[in-house]
Amino acid sequence: MEAGIVGLPNVGTSTLFNALTSGGAEAANYPFCTIEPNVGVVPVPDPRLEVITRYIPPQKCIPASLRLVDIAGIVKGASEGEGLGNKFLSHIREVDAILHVVRCFDDGDVLHVDGSVDPIRDITTIDTELMLADLAICEGILERQTRVARSGDKEAIAKVALMERCTATLGAGNLVRSLEFTPEEDRLLSSLGLITAKRVLYVANVDEASAVNPDSNPHVRKVREYAAANGGKVVVVCAKIESELSELPEADRREMLESLGMKEPALNAVAREAYELLGLQSYFTAGEKEVRAWTIHEGFTAPQAACVIPTYFERGFIRAEVYTVADLEQHKSEKAIREAGRMRAEGKSYVMKDGDVCHFLFNV
């Protein structure tokens, strides 16, 4: 699962990517600095790992992670090929969710492609180009599937109905994700790569003065209002500060955070929200060799969750022994958890909960 970082040129997409991944993507003060997408793996901070390792000290601790793709800035006319738009739009189609970076700072030394800072105008510019690109795709699919549907092909008939809804919605200036779909429609939609059907997290990039008190920034307030009206979420970061923090040793990082009045880097919240945006959750395995967070989709059963360790765990699954991090905090050890009757035996139909700590029993 991948999340793509998008935005207009010079809003801080590559700076944010660098800070999140320490990937060294080029970040410069001119449009289209990023042409080919950069890909990085980002650890997802999780305080539950600290609790587990306190009571089960391991040789190593491995957090969950997600893949981020830094996609070049999109400009007005991208849907018609402006600014290498077709190439960049194809990159967005390949990711599973979008982190939309919005410039919420005024700085005369950093160029803005439209000459002024207006976050809602910027969001609308991106959304309009994405809708136009999707509309062209939907119209093409509708034309092809209409011909096939005349033969009575059931899937083609379903696609025609779906594309008619999507085309009407996009034509009215609304995003595909504003619609509600049945599970069958979701299945059909997932294969089409429509950009405006993807989930979006708005990342408001602010100046240093707004980093601690973002609600004092009028640009941020506008983005929050827009996101609330459109079913989105907002995370506020100062990409400049986060970039500096990412380059510091741990002790210096803590000192800088304290001096700024921040409890943790804002990027921690970005990583956690992006993880949730992708519909992901974590479960844990714990032992002397390692404590590890494993990434699964929400709704996975115990055998499906076991499969992400080695695939044969699912095939030979017998049962899962499960407890919670809260159980470990209360009883201090797995032995005490078992003696207290808090270690649960769960079978093949058990749906995993975020934060479960598991031992899998299998036989192959």
XYZ file of C-alpha atoms in Angstrom:
364
model
C 0.000 0.000 0.000
C 1.353 3.403 -1.012
C 0.360 7.010 -0.318
C 1.328 9.662 -2.837
C 2.368 13.178 -1.794
C 0.894 15.747 -4.201
C 0.434 19.499 -4.411
C 1.163 22.541 -6.530
C 4.843 23.317 -7.227
C 6.723 24.961 -4.338
C 4.277 24.039 -1.578
C 6.777 21.787 0.206
C 6.006 18.280 -1.098
C 9.642 17.229 -1.530
C 10.715 18.904 1.720
C 7.999 16.965 3.536
C 9.010 13.734 1.795
C 12.656 14.278 2.772
C 11.740 14.873 6.394
C 9.495 11.804 6.544
C 11.899 9.432 4.841
C 15.307 11.129 5.077
C 15.361 10.128 1.423
C 17.353 13.043 0.057
C 14.888 13.947 -2.710
C 15.852 17.191 -4.407
C 13.904 20.137 -2.982
C 14.475 23.425 -4.782
C 12.730 26.756 -5.379
C 11.480 26.177 -8.933
C 8.553 24.293 -10.510
C 8.910 20.640 -11.524
C 12.002 20.055 -9.406
C 10.659 16.512 -8.958
C 9.996 14.771 -12.277
C 10.364 11.072 -11.570
C 8.602 10.058 -8.345
C 10.769 9.338 -5.299
C 9.733 6.379 -3.127
C 10.543 5.942 0.555
C 9.546 3.742 3.480
C 8.344 5.557 6.595
C 8.166 4.029 10.086
C 4.826 4.541 11.840
C 5.451 5.720 15.427
C 3.430 3.706 17.927
C 3.689 4.299 21.710
C 2.334 0.773 22.315
C 5.691 -0.618 21.192
C 7.374 1.226 24.079
C 4.945 -0.395 26.522
C 5.533 -3.889 25.141
C 9.331 -3.573 25.147
C 9.229 -2.308 28.739
C 7.862 -5.677 29.906
C 9.268 -7.936 27.170
C 12.760 -6.546 26.419
C 13.787 -7.697 22.900
C 17.018 -7.718 20.958
C 15.348 -5.477 18.396
C 12.083 -3.592 17.954
C 10.537 -3.167 14.508
C 7.702 -0.649 13.963
C 5.100 -0.797 11.222
C 5.909 1.103 8.044
C 4.263 2.507 4.950
C 5.492 3.482 1.493
C 5.344 7.112 0.393
C 5.706 8.403 -3.157
C 6.808 11.996 -3.801
C 4.965 13.056 -6.973
C 5.861 16.207 -8.893
C 3.833 19.399 -8.517
C 0.640 19.626 -10.556
C -0.323 22.856 -12.355
C -3.472 24.233 -13.972
C -3.957 22.429 -17.287
C -2.298 19.208 -16.102
C -5.279 17.174 -17.340
C -4.488 18.472 -20.834
C -0.766 17.764 -20.535
C 0.469 21.089 -19.121
C 3.650 20.830 -17.040
C 4.160 17.153 -17.908
C 0.692 16.688 -16.413
C -0.201 13.389 -18.090
C 2.958 11.772 -16.733
C 2.385 13.072 -13.219
C -1.302 12.098 -13.211
C -0.357 8.543 -14.181
C 1.875 8.398 -11.090
C -1.054 9.431 -8.872
C -3.272 6.725 -10.365
C -0.845 4.083 -9.111
C -0.984 5.016 -5.392
C -3.686 3.931 -2.943
C -4.255 7.233 -1.122
C -3.199 10.870 -1.400
C -1.432 13.255 0.972
C -2.335 16.665 -0.441
C 0.197 19.271 0.719
C -1.292 22.773 0.885
C 0.817 25.887 1.294
C -0.310 27.852 4.351
C 2.643 30.212 4.758
C 3.580 33.575 3.250
C 7.175 33.915 2.115
C 8.254 36.272 -0.652
C 11.445 34.294 -1.164
C 9.528 31.125 -2.113
C 7.759 31.465 -5.452
C 4.083 30.573 -5.814
C 2.934 29.531 -9.278
C -0.154 31.786 -8.989
C 1.671 34.706 -7.394
C -0.125 34.614 -4.026
C -1.045 32.231 -1.214
C -4.642 31.007 -1.207
C -4.984 27.416 0.065
C -8.601 26.888 -1.056
C -7.812 28.138 -4.565
C -4.811 25.768 -4.607
C -6.878 22.779 -3.441
C -9.543 23.619 -6.038
C -6.907 23.847 -8.782
C -5.615 20.358 -7.977
C -9.111 18.885 -7.543
C -10.297 20.387 -10.841
C -7.386 18.861 -12.767
C -7.932 15.492 -11.114
C -11.671 15.613 -11.871
C -11.051 16.511 -15.520
C -8.551 13.670 -15.839
C -11.015 11.217 -14.264
C -13.856 12.496 -16.434
C -11.875 11.689 -19.574
C -11.178 8.181 -18.238
C -14.825 7.587 -17.277
C -16.141 8.779 -20.638
C -13.760 6.428 -22.439
C -14.740 3.460 -20.263
C -18.433 4.303 -20.648
C -18.159 4.347 -24.438
C -16.329 1.001 -24.573
C -18.489 -0.765 -21.997
C -21.723 0.445 -23.607
C -20.770 -1.453 -26.759
C -19.950 -4.598 -24.762
C -23.140 -4.298 -22.671
C -25.296 -4.625 -25.785
C -24.320 -8.320 -25.867
C -25.850 -8.789 -22.398
C -22.514 -9.017 -20.554
C -23.490 -8.546 -16.877
C -20.200 -6.992 -15.738
C -20.243 -4.552 -18.646
C -23.816 -3.573 -17.775
C -22.728 -2.943 -14.154
C -19.740 -0.870 -15.328
C -21.983 1.222 -17.584
C -24.264 2.050 -14.640
C -21.256 2.856 -12.454
C -19.604 5.044 -15.100
C -22.837 6.916 -15.714
C -22.953 7.831 -12.012
C -19.276 8.811 -11.928
C -19.496 10.832 -15.162
C -22.539 12.756 -13.923
C -20.842 13.458 -10.579
C -17.586 14.650 -12.151
C -19.462 16.686 -14.748
C -21.226 18.496 -11.905
C -17.854 19.408 -10.376
C -17.877 16.831 -7.570
C -15.286 14.213 -6.622
C -15.975 10.499 -7.106
C -15.267 9.859 -3.417
C -18.337 11.974 -2.586
C -20.483 9.056 -3.796
C -21.455 5.967 -1.803
C -20.825 2.588 -3.418
C -21.941 -0.991 -2.872
C -19.228 -3.627 -2.251
C -19.639 -4.787 -5.868
C -19.245 -1.229 -7.161
C -16.160 -0.824 -4.959
C -14.689 -3.938 -6.584
C -15.308 -2.589 -10.080
C -14.040 0.863 -9.135
C -10.786 -0.410 -7.622
C -9.571 -1.648 -11.009
C -10.151 1.669 -12.797
C -7.570 3.882 -11.045
C -9.819 6.916 -10.636
C -7.824 9.528 -8.747
C -10.758 11.365 -7.160
C -12.034 8.083 -5.695
C -8.922 7.841 -3.495
C -8.887 8.887 0.150
C -7.160 12.193 0.890
C -5.342 13.677 3.887
C -4.660 17.414 3.686
C -1.239 18.422 5.031
C -1.196 22.138 5.847
C 2.394 23.342 5.532
C 2.830 26.360 7.819
C 5.616 28.738 8.803
C 7.635 28.393 12.002
C 5.495 30.887 13.902
C 2.359 28.794 13.272
C 3.899 25.407 14.077
C 2.971 25.457 17.780
C -0.315 27.355 17.464
C -1.694 26.480 14.016
C -5.201 27.779 14.767
C -3.753 31.293 14.773
C -3.034 30.835 11.058
C -6.038 31.958 8.941
C -4.918 29.724 6.042
C -5.081 26.654 8.298
C -8.564 27.585 9.493
C -9.753 27.730 5.880
C -8.251 24.302 5.102
C -9.893 22.797 8.193
C -13.277 24.206 7.143
C -12.850 22.876 3.603
C -11.802 19.420 4.812
C -14.704 19.216 7.281
C -17.167 20.085 4.510
C -15.637 17.478 2.188
C -15.142 14.580 4.612
C -11.375 15.006 4.882
C -8.812 15.300 7.665
C -6.045 17.844 8.210
C -2.582 17.516 9.735
C -0.547 20.691 10.303
C 3.230 20.631 9.836
C 6.041 23.076 9.357
C 8.058 21.191 6.742
C 11.058 23.440 7.382
C 11.162 22.575 11.108
C 10.467 18.910 10.425
C 13.300 18.796 7.908
C 15.696 20.239 10.509
C 14.471 17.827 13.187
C 14.957 14.818 10.914
C 18.657 15.621 10.541
C 19.389 15.896 14.280
C 20.594 13.185 16.700
C 17.927 12.007 19.147
C 19.142 14.101 22.106
C 19.316 17.290 20.037
C 15.925 16.533 18.520
C 14.341 16.282 21.993
C 15.992 19.556 22.999
C 14.702 21.334 19.888
C 11.175 19.966 20.393
C 11.175 21.209 24.004
C 12.379 24.639 22.922
C 9.521 24.803 20.406
C 6.931 23.555 22.914
C 6.218 20.441 20.829
C 5.687 16.957 22.324
C 6.732 15.088 19.168
C 7.580 15.818 15.553
C 4.419 16.693 13.619
C 5.489 14.096 11.074
C 4.573 11.382 13.573
C 0.954 12.480 13.215
C 1.296 12.514 9.408
C 2.583 8.934 9.396
C -0.163 7.715 11.749
C -2.929 9.495 9.824
C -1.600 8.207 6.482
C -1.562 4.669 7.902
C -5.186 5.037 8.980
C -6.075 6.688 5.652
C -4.952 3.531 3.854
C -7.280 1.434 6.008
C -4.389 -0.240 7.810
C -3.916 -1.345 11.404
C -1.237 -3.090 13.439
C -0.971 -6.173 15.553
C 2.114 -7.175 17.527
C 4.279 -10.211 18.113
C 6.561 -10.125 21.140
C 9.493 -12.227 22.277
C 13.135 -12.063 23.368
C 14.428 -11.857 19.791
C 12.101 -9.102 18.590
C 9.004 -7.078 19.279
C 7.346 -6.219 15.990
C 4.324 -4.393 14.617
C 2.762 -6.147 11.619
C 0.652 -4.265 9.080
C -2.736 -5.667 8.049
C -5.939 -4.361 6.521
C -8.849 -3.568 8.812
C -11.162 -6.585 8.912
C -8.454 -9.244 8.488
C -9.146 -12.553 10.225
C -6.508 -14.245 12.387
C -5.347 -16.598 9.571
C -5.058 -13.661 7.153
C -3.041 -11.738 9.737
C -0.781 -14.735 10.300
C -0.145 -14.867 6.551
C 1.859 -11.619 6.608
C 4.567 -13.284 8.735
C 5.210 -16.230 6.430
C 2.466 -17.234 4.033
C 2.379 -20.842 5.269
C 1.120 -19.615 8.674
C -2.295 -19.086 7.095
C -2.320 -22.531 5.467
C -1.426 -24.341 8.678
C -3.271 -22.050 11.101
C -4.605 -23.792 14.236
C -5.405 -20.906 16.576
C -4.128 -17.573 17.857
C -3.337 -16.768 21.468
C -4.252 -13.111 21.921
C -4.015 -10.445 24.612
C -3.978 -6.653 24.711
C -1.305 -4.101 25.511
C -3.484 -3.018 28.440
C -3.348 -6.619 29.760
C 0.445 -6.456 29.634
C 0.515 -3.116 31.455
C -1.725 -4.514 34.182
C -0.122 -7.950 34.650
C 3.507 -7.143 33.680
C 4.251 -10.460 31.904
C 2.709 -12.995 29.541
C 2.934 -15.646 32.266
C 0.831 -13.486 34.604
C -1.622 -12.697 31.809
C -2.112 -16.426 31.207
C -2.526 -17.147 34.929
C -5.123 -14.374 35.183
C -7.113 -15.966 32.363
C -6.612 -12.994 30.062
C -4.830 -14.948 27.308
C -7.586 -15.697 24.776
C -7.613 -18.597 22.306
C -9.109 -17.392 19.018
C -9.987 -19.487 15.962
C -10.102 -18.976 12.198
C -13.120 -16.662 12.242
C -11.627 -14.179 14.714
C -11.415 -10.646 13.262
C -8.208 -8.960 14.394
C -8.400 -5.785 16.450
C -5.904 -2.965 16.203
C -3.238 -3.486 18.868
C -3.746 -7.223 19.469
C -0.637 -9.015 20.731
C -0.530 -12.507 19.238
C 1.128 -15.898 19.218
C 0.072 -18.074 16.285
C -0.070 -21.855 16.533
C 0.193 -23.640 13.197
C 0.981 -27.007 11.656
C 2.238 -27.590 8.114
